[in-house]
Each structure stands twice: as C-alpha cells, then as structure tokens.
mmCIF file of N, CA and C in Angstrom:
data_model
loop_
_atom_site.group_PDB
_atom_site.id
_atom_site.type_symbol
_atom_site.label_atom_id
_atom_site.label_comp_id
_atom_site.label_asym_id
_atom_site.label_seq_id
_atom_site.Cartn_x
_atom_site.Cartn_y
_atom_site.Cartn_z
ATOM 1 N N UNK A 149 -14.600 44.429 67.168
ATOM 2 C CA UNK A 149 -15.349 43.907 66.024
ATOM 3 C C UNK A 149 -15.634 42.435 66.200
ATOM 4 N N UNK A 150 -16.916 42.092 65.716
ATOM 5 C CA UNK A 150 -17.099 40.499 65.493
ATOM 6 C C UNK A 150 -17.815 40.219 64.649
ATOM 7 N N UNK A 151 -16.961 38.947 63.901
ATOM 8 C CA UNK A 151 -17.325 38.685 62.536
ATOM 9 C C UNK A 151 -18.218 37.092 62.661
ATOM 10 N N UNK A 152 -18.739 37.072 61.684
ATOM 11 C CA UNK A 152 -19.946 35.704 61.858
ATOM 12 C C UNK A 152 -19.870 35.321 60.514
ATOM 13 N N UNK A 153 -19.802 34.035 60.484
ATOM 14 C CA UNK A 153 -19.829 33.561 59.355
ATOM 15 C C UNK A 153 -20.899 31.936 59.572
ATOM 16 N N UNK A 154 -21.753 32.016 58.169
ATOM 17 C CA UNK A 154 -22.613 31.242 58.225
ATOM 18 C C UNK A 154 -22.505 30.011 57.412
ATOM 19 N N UNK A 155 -22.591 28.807 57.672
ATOM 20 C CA UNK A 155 -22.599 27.660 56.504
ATOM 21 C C UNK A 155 -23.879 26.970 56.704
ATOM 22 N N UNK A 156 -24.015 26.054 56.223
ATOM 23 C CA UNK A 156 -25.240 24.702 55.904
ATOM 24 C C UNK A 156 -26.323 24.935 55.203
ATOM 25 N N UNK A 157 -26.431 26.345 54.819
ATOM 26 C CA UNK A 157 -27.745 25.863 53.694
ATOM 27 C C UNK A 157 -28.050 25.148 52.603
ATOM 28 N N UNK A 158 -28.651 25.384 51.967
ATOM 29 C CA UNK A 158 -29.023 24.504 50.405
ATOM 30 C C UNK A 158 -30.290 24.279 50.260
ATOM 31 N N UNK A 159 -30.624 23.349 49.555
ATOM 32 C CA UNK A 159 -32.034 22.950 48.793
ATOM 33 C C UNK A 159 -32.408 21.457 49.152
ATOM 34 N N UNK A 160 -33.472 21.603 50.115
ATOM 35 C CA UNK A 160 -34.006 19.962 50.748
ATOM 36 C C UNK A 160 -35.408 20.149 50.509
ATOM 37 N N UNK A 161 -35.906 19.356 50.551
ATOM 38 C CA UNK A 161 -37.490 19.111 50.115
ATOM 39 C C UNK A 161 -38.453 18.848 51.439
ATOM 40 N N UNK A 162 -39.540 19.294 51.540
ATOM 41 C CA UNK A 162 -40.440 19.186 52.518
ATOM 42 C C UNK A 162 -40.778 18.180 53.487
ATOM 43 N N UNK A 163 -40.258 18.816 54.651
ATOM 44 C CA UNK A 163 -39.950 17.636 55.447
ATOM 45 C C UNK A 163 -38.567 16.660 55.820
ATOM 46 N N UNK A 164 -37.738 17.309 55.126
ATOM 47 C CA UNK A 164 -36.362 17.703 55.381
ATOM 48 C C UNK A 164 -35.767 18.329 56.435
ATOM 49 N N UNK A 165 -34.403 17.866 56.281
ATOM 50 C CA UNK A 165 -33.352 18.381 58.129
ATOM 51 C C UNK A 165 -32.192 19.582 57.244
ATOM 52 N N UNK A 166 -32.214 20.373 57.677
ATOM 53 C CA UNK A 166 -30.618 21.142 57.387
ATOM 54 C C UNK A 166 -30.041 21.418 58.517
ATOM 55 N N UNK A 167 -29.264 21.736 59.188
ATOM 56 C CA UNK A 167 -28.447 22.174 60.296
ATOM 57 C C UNK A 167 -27.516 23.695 59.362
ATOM 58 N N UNK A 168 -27.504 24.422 60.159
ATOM 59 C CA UNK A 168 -27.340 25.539 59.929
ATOM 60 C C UNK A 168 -26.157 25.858 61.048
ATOM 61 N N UNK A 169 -24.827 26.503 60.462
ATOM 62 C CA UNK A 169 -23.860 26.813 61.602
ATOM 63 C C UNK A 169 -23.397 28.165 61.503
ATOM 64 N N UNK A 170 -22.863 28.748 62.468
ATOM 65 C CA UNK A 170 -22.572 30.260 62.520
ATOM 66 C C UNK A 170 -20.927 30.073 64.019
ATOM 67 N N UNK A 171 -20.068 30.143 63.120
ATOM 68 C CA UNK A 171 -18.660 30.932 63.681
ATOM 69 C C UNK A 171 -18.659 32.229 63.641
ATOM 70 N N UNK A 172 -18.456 32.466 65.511
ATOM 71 C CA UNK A 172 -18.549 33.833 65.587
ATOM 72 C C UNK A 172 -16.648 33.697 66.004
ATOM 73 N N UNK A 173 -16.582 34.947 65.737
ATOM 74 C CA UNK A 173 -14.984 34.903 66.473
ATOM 75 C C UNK A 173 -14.937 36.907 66.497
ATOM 76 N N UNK A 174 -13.587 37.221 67.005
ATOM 77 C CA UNK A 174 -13.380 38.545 67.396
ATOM 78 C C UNK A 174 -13.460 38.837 68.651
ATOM 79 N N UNK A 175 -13.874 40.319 68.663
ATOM 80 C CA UNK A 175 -14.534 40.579 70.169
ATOM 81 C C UNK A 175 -15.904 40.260 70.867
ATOM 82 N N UNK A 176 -15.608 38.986 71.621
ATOM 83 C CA UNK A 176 -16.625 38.161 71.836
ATOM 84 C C UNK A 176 -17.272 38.533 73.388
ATOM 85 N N UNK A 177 -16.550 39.593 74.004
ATOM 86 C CA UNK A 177 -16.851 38.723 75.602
ATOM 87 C C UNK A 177 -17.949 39.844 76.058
ATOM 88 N N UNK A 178 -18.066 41.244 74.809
ATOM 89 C CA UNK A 178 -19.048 42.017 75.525
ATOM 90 C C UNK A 178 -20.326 41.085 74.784
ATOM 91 N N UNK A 179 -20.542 40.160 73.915
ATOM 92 C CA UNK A 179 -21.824 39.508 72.742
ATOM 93 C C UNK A 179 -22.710 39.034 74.599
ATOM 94 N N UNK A 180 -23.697 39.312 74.085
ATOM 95 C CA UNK A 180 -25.063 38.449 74.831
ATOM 96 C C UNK A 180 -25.677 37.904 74.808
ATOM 97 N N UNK A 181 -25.968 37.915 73.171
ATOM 98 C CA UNK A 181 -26.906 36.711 72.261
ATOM 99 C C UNK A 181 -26.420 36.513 70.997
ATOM 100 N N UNK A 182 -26.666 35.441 70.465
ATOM 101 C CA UNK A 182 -26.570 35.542 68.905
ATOM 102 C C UNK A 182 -27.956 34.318 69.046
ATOM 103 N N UNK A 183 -28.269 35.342 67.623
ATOM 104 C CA UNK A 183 -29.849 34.301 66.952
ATOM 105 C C UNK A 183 -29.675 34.235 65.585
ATOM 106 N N UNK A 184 -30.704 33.619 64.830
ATOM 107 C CA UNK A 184 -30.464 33.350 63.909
ATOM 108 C C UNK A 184 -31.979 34.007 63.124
ATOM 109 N N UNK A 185 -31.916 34.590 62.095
ATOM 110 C CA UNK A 185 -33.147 35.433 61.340
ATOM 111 C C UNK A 185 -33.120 35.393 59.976
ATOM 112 N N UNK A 186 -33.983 35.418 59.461
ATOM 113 C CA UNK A 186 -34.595 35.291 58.142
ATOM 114 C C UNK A 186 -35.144 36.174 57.346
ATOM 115 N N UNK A 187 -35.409 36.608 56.429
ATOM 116 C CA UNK A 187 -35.770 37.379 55.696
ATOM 117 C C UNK A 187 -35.861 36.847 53.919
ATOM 118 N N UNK A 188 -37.119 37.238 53.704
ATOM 119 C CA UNK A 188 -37.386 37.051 52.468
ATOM 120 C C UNK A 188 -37.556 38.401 51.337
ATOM 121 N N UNK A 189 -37.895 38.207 50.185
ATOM 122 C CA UNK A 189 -37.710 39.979 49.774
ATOM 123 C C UNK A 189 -38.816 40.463 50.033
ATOM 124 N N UNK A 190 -38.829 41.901 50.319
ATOM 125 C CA UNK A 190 -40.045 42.636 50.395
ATOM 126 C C UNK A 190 -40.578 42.665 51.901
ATOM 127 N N UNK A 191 -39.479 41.595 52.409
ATOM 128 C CA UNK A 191 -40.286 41.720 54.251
ATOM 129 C C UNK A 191 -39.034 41.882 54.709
ATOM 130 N N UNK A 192 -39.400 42.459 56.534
ATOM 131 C CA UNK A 192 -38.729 42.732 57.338
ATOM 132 C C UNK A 192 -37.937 41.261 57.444
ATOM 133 N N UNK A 193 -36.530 41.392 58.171
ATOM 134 C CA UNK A 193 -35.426 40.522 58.849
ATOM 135 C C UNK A 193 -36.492 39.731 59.916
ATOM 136 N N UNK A 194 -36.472 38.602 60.159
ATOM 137 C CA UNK A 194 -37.467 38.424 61.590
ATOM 138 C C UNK A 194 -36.433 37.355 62.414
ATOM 139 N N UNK A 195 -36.800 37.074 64.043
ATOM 140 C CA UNK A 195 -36.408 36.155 64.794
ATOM 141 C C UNK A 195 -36.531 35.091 64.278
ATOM 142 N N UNK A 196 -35.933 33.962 64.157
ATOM 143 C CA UNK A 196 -36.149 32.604 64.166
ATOM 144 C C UNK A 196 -35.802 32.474 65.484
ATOM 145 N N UNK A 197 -34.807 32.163 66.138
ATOM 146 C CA UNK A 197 -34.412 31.783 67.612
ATOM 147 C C UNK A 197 -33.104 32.096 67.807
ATOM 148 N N UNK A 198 -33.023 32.447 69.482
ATOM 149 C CA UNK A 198 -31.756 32.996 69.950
ATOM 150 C C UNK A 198 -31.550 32.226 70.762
ATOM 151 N N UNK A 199 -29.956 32.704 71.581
ATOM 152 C CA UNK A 199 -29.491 31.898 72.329
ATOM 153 C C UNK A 199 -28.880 33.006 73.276
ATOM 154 N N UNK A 200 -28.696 32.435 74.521
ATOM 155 C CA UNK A 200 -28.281 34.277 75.054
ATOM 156 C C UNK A 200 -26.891 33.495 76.087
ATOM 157 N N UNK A 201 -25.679 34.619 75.869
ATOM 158 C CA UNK A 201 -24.938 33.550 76.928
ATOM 159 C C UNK A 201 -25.076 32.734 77.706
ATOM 160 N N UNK A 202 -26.018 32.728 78.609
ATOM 161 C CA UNK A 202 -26.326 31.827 79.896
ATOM 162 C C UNK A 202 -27.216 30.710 79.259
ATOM 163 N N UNK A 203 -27.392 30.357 77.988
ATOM 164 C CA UNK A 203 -28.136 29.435 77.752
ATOM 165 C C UNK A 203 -29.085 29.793 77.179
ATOM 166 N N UNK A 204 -29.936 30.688 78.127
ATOM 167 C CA UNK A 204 -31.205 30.493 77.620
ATOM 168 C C UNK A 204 -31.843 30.522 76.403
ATOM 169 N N UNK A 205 -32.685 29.902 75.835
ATOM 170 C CA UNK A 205 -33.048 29.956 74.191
ATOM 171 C C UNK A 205 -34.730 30.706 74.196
ATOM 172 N N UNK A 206 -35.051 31.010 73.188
ATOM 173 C CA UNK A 206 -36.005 31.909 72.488
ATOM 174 C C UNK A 206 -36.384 31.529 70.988
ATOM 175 N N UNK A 207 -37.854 31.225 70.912
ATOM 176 C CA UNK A 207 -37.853 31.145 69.195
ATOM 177 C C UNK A 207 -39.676 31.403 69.001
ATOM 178 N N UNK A 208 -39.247 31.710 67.612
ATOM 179 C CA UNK A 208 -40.596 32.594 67.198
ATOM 180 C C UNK A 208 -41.486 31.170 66.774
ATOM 181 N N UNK A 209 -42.965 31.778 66.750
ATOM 182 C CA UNK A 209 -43.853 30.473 67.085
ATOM 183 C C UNK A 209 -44.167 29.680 66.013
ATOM 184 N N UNK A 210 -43.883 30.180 64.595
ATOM 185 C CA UNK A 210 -43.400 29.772 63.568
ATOM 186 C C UNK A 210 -42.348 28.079 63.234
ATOM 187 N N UNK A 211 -41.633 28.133 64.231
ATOM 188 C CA UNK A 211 -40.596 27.417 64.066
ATOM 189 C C UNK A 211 -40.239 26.222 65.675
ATOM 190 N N UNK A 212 -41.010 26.891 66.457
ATOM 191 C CA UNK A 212 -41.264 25.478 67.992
ATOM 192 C C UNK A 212 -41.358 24.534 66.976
ATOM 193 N N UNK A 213 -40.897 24.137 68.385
ATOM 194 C CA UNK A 213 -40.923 22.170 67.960
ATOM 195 C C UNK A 213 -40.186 21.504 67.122
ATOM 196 N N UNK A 214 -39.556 22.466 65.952
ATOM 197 C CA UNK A 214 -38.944 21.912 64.803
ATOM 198 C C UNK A 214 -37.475 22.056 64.859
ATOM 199 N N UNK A 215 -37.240 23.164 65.203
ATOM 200 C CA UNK A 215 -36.551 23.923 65.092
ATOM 201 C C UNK A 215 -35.658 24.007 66.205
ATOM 202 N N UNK A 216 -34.140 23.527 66.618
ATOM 203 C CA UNK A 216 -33.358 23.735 67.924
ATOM 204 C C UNK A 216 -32.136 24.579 67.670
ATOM 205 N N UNK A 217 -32.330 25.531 68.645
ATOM 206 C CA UNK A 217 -30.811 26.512 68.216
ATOM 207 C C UNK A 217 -29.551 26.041 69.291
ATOM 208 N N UNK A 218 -28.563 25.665 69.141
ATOM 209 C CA UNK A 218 -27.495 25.543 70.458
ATOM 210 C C UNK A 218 -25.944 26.337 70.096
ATOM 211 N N UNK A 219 -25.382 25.548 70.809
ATOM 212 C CA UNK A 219 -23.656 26.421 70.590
ATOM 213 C C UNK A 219 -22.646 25.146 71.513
ATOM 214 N N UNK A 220 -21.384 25.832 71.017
ATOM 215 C CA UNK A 220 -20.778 24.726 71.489
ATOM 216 C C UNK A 220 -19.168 25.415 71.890
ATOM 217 N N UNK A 221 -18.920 24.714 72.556
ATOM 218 C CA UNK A 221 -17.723 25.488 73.394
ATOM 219 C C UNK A 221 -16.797 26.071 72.627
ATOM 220 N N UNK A 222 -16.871 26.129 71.338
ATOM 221 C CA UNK A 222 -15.973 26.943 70.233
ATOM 222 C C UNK A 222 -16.198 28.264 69.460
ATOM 223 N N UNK A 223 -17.563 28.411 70.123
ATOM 224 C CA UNK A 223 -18.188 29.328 69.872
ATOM 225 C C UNK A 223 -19.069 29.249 68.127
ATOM 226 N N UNK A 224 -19.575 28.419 67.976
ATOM 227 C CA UNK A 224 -20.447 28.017 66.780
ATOM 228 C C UNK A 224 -21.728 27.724 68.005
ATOM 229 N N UNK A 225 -22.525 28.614 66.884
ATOM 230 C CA UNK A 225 -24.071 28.762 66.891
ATOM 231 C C UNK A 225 -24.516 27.984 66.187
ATOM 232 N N UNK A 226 -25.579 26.628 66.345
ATOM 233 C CA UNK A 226 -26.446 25.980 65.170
ATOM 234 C C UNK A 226 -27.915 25.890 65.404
ATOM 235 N N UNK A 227 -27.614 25.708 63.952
ATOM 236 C CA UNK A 227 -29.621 26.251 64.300
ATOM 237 C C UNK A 227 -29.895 25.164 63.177
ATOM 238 N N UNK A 228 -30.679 23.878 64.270
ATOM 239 C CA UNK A 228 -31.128 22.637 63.604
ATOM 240 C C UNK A 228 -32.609 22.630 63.037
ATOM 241 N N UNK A 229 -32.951 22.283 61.807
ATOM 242 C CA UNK A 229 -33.948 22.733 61.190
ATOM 243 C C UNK A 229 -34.813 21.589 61.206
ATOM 244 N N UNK A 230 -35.721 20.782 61.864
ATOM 245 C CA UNK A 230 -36.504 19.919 61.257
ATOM 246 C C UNK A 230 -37.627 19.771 60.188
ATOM 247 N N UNK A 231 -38.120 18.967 60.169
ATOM 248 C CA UNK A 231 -39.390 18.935 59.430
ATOM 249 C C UNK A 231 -39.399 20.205 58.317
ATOM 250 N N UNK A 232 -38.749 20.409 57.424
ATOM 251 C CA UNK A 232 -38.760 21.976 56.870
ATOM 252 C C UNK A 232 -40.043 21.943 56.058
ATOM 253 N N UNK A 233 -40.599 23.000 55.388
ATOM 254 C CA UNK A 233 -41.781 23.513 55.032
ATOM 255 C C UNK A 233 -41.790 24.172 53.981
ATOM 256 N N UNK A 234 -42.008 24.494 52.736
ATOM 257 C CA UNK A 234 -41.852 25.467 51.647
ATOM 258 C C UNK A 234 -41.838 26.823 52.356
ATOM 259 N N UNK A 235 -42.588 27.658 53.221
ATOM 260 C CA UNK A 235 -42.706 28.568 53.489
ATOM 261 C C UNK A 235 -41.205 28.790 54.866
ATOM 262 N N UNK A 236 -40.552 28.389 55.219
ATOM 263 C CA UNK A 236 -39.025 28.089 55.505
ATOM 264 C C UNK A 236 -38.157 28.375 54.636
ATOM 265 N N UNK A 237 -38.215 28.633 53.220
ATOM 266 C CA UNK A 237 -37.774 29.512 52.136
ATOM 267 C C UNK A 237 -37.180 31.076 52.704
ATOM 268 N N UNK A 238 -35.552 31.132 52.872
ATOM 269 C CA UNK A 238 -35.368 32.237 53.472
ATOM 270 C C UNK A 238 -33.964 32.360 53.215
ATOM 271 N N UNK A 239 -33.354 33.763 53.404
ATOM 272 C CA UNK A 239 -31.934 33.575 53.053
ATOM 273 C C UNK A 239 -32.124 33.574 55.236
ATOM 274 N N UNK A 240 -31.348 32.869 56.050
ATOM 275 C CA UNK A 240 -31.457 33.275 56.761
ATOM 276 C C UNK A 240 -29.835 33.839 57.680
ATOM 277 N N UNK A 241 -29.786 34.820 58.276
ATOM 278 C CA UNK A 241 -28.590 35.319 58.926
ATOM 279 C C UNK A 241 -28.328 35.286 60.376
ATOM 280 N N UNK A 242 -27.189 34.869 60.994
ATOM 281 C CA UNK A 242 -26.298 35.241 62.375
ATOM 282 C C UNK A 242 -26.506 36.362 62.599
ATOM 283 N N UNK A 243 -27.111 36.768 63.724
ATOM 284 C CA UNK A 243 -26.501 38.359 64.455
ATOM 285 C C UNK A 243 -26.542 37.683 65.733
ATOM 286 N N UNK A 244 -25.789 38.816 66.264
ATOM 287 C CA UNK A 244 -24.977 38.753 67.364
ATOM 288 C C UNK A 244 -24.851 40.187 68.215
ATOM 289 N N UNK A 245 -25.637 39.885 69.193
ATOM 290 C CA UNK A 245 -26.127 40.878 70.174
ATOM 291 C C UNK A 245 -24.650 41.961 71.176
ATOM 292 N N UNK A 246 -23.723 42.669 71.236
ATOM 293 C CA UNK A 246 -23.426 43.455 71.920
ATOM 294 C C UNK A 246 -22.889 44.654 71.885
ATOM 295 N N UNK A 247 -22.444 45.880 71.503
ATOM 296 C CA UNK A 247 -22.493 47.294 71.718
ATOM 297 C C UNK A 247 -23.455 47.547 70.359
ATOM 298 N N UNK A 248 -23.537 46.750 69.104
ATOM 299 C CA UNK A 248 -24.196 46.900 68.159
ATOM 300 C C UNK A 248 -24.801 45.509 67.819
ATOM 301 N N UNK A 249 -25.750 45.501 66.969
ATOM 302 C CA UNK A 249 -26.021 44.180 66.664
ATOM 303 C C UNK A 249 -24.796 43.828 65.248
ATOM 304 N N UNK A 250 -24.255 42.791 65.218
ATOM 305 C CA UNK A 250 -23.525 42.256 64.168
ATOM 306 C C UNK A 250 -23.967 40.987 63.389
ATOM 307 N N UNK A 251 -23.899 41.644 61.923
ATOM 308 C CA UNK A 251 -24.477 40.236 60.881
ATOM 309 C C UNK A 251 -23.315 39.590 60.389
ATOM 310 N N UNK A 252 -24.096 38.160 60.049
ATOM 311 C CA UNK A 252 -23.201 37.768 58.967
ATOM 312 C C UNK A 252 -23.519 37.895 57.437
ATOM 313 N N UNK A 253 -22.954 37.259 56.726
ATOM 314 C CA UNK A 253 -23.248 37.205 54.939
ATOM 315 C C UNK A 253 -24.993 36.620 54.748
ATOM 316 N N UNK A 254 -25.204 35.915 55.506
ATOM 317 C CA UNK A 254 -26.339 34.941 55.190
ATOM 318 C C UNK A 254 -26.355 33.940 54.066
ATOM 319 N N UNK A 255 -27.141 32.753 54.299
ATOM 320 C CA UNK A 255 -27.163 31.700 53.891
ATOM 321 C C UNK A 255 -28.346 31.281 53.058
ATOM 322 N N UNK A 256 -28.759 30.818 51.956
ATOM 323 C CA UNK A 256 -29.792 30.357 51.848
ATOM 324 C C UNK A 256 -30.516 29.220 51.652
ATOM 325 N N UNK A 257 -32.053 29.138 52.435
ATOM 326 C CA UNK A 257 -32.344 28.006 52.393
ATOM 327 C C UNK A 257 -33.454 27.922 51.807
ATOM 328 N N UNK A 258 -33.644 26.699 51.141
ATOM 329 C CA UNK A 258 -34.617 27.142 49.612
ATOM 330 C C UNK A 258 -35.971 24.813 50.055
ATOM 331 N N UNK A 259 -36.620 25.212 50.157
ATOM 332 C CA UNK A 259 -37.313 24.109 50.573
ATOM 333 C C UNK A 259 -38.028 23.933 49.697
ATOM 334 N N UNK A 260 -38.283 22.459 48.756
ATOM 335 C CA UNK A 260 -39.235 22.457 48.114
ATOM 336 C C UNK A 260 -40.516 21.652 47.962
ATOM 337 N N UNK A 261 -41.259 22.090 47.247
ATOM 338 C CA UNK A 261 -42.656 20.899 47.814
ATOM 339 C C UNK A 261 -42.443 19.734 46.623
#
C-alpha cells in the first residue's frame, strides 16, 4: 500500500505563487511516477504534471512555463504554481503510478480575480 498525503493549498489571487506538497510513504519501490491532477465538478480528473523516478518531468500545455513539479530525497512531490489564473480553480490530487494508480485526499486551490 501507498499512502499520499497532500498540503499547500488555499486562496491567492491572480497572479499568485502556491507550492503544493505531496508525502508519499509505504510501499514505494514498485511507484514509477507520481503527478499531480485536478479536477473540477462535472469534468474528468486531468494531468497537470508528473514526475517519473528517473527524473523525467511531463506537464499538460495548460500549465508550461508556470508551473514546476520536483521531489526531494524524502520522498515529497511539489508542484510549484506560478503566475496562477482564475481558471487554476481546482481541488487538485497526488497519484502515484505502480501495480495500481494511488490517490491522495486532495487539496484545494481556489484563485481569484
């Protein structure tokens, strides 16, 4: 099992920074990725950006440039938010890529104009 837990959201205004963190812990060593996704009501869960063991990162075109996902030798995932946008309005969630995908609670982040 692996559990994820998410902190840093809240309510910043347009054009605003949040940093977003995700502690993964458990059974970690089969995971391959963890990203970070969003969802609003009435729509599908979507990518914001991943991170895949070896580094490599991934992010939906929505969110380049602004947006940096990393990790750090403790195993926290962050997902740095720049410039935020009203439409950045999202609860957004940790999953974590290996025999199943695994969520966390999710967080929400609420941007205003």
């Amino acid at each position: 099992q692996v559990q994820l837990v998410e902190s840093g959201g809240g309510l910043v205004q347009a054009g605003g920074s949040l940093r977003l963190s995700c502690a993964v812990s458990g059974s970690i060593f089969n995971l391959r990725a963890v990203g970070w996704y969003r969802q609003v009501p009435g729509k599908q869960r979507e990518l914001v950006a991943s991170i895949t063991t070896l580094g490599s990162t991934n992010y939906s075109d929505s969110v380049k440039g602004r947006f940096t996902i990393s990790r750090n030798a403790k195993n926290t995932v962050y997902l740095q938010m720049n410039s935020l946008q009203p439409e950045d309005t999202s609860v957004y969630y940790c999953g974590a890529d290996g025999v199943v995908r695994y969520w966390g609670q999710g967080t929400q982040v609420t941007v205003s104009s």
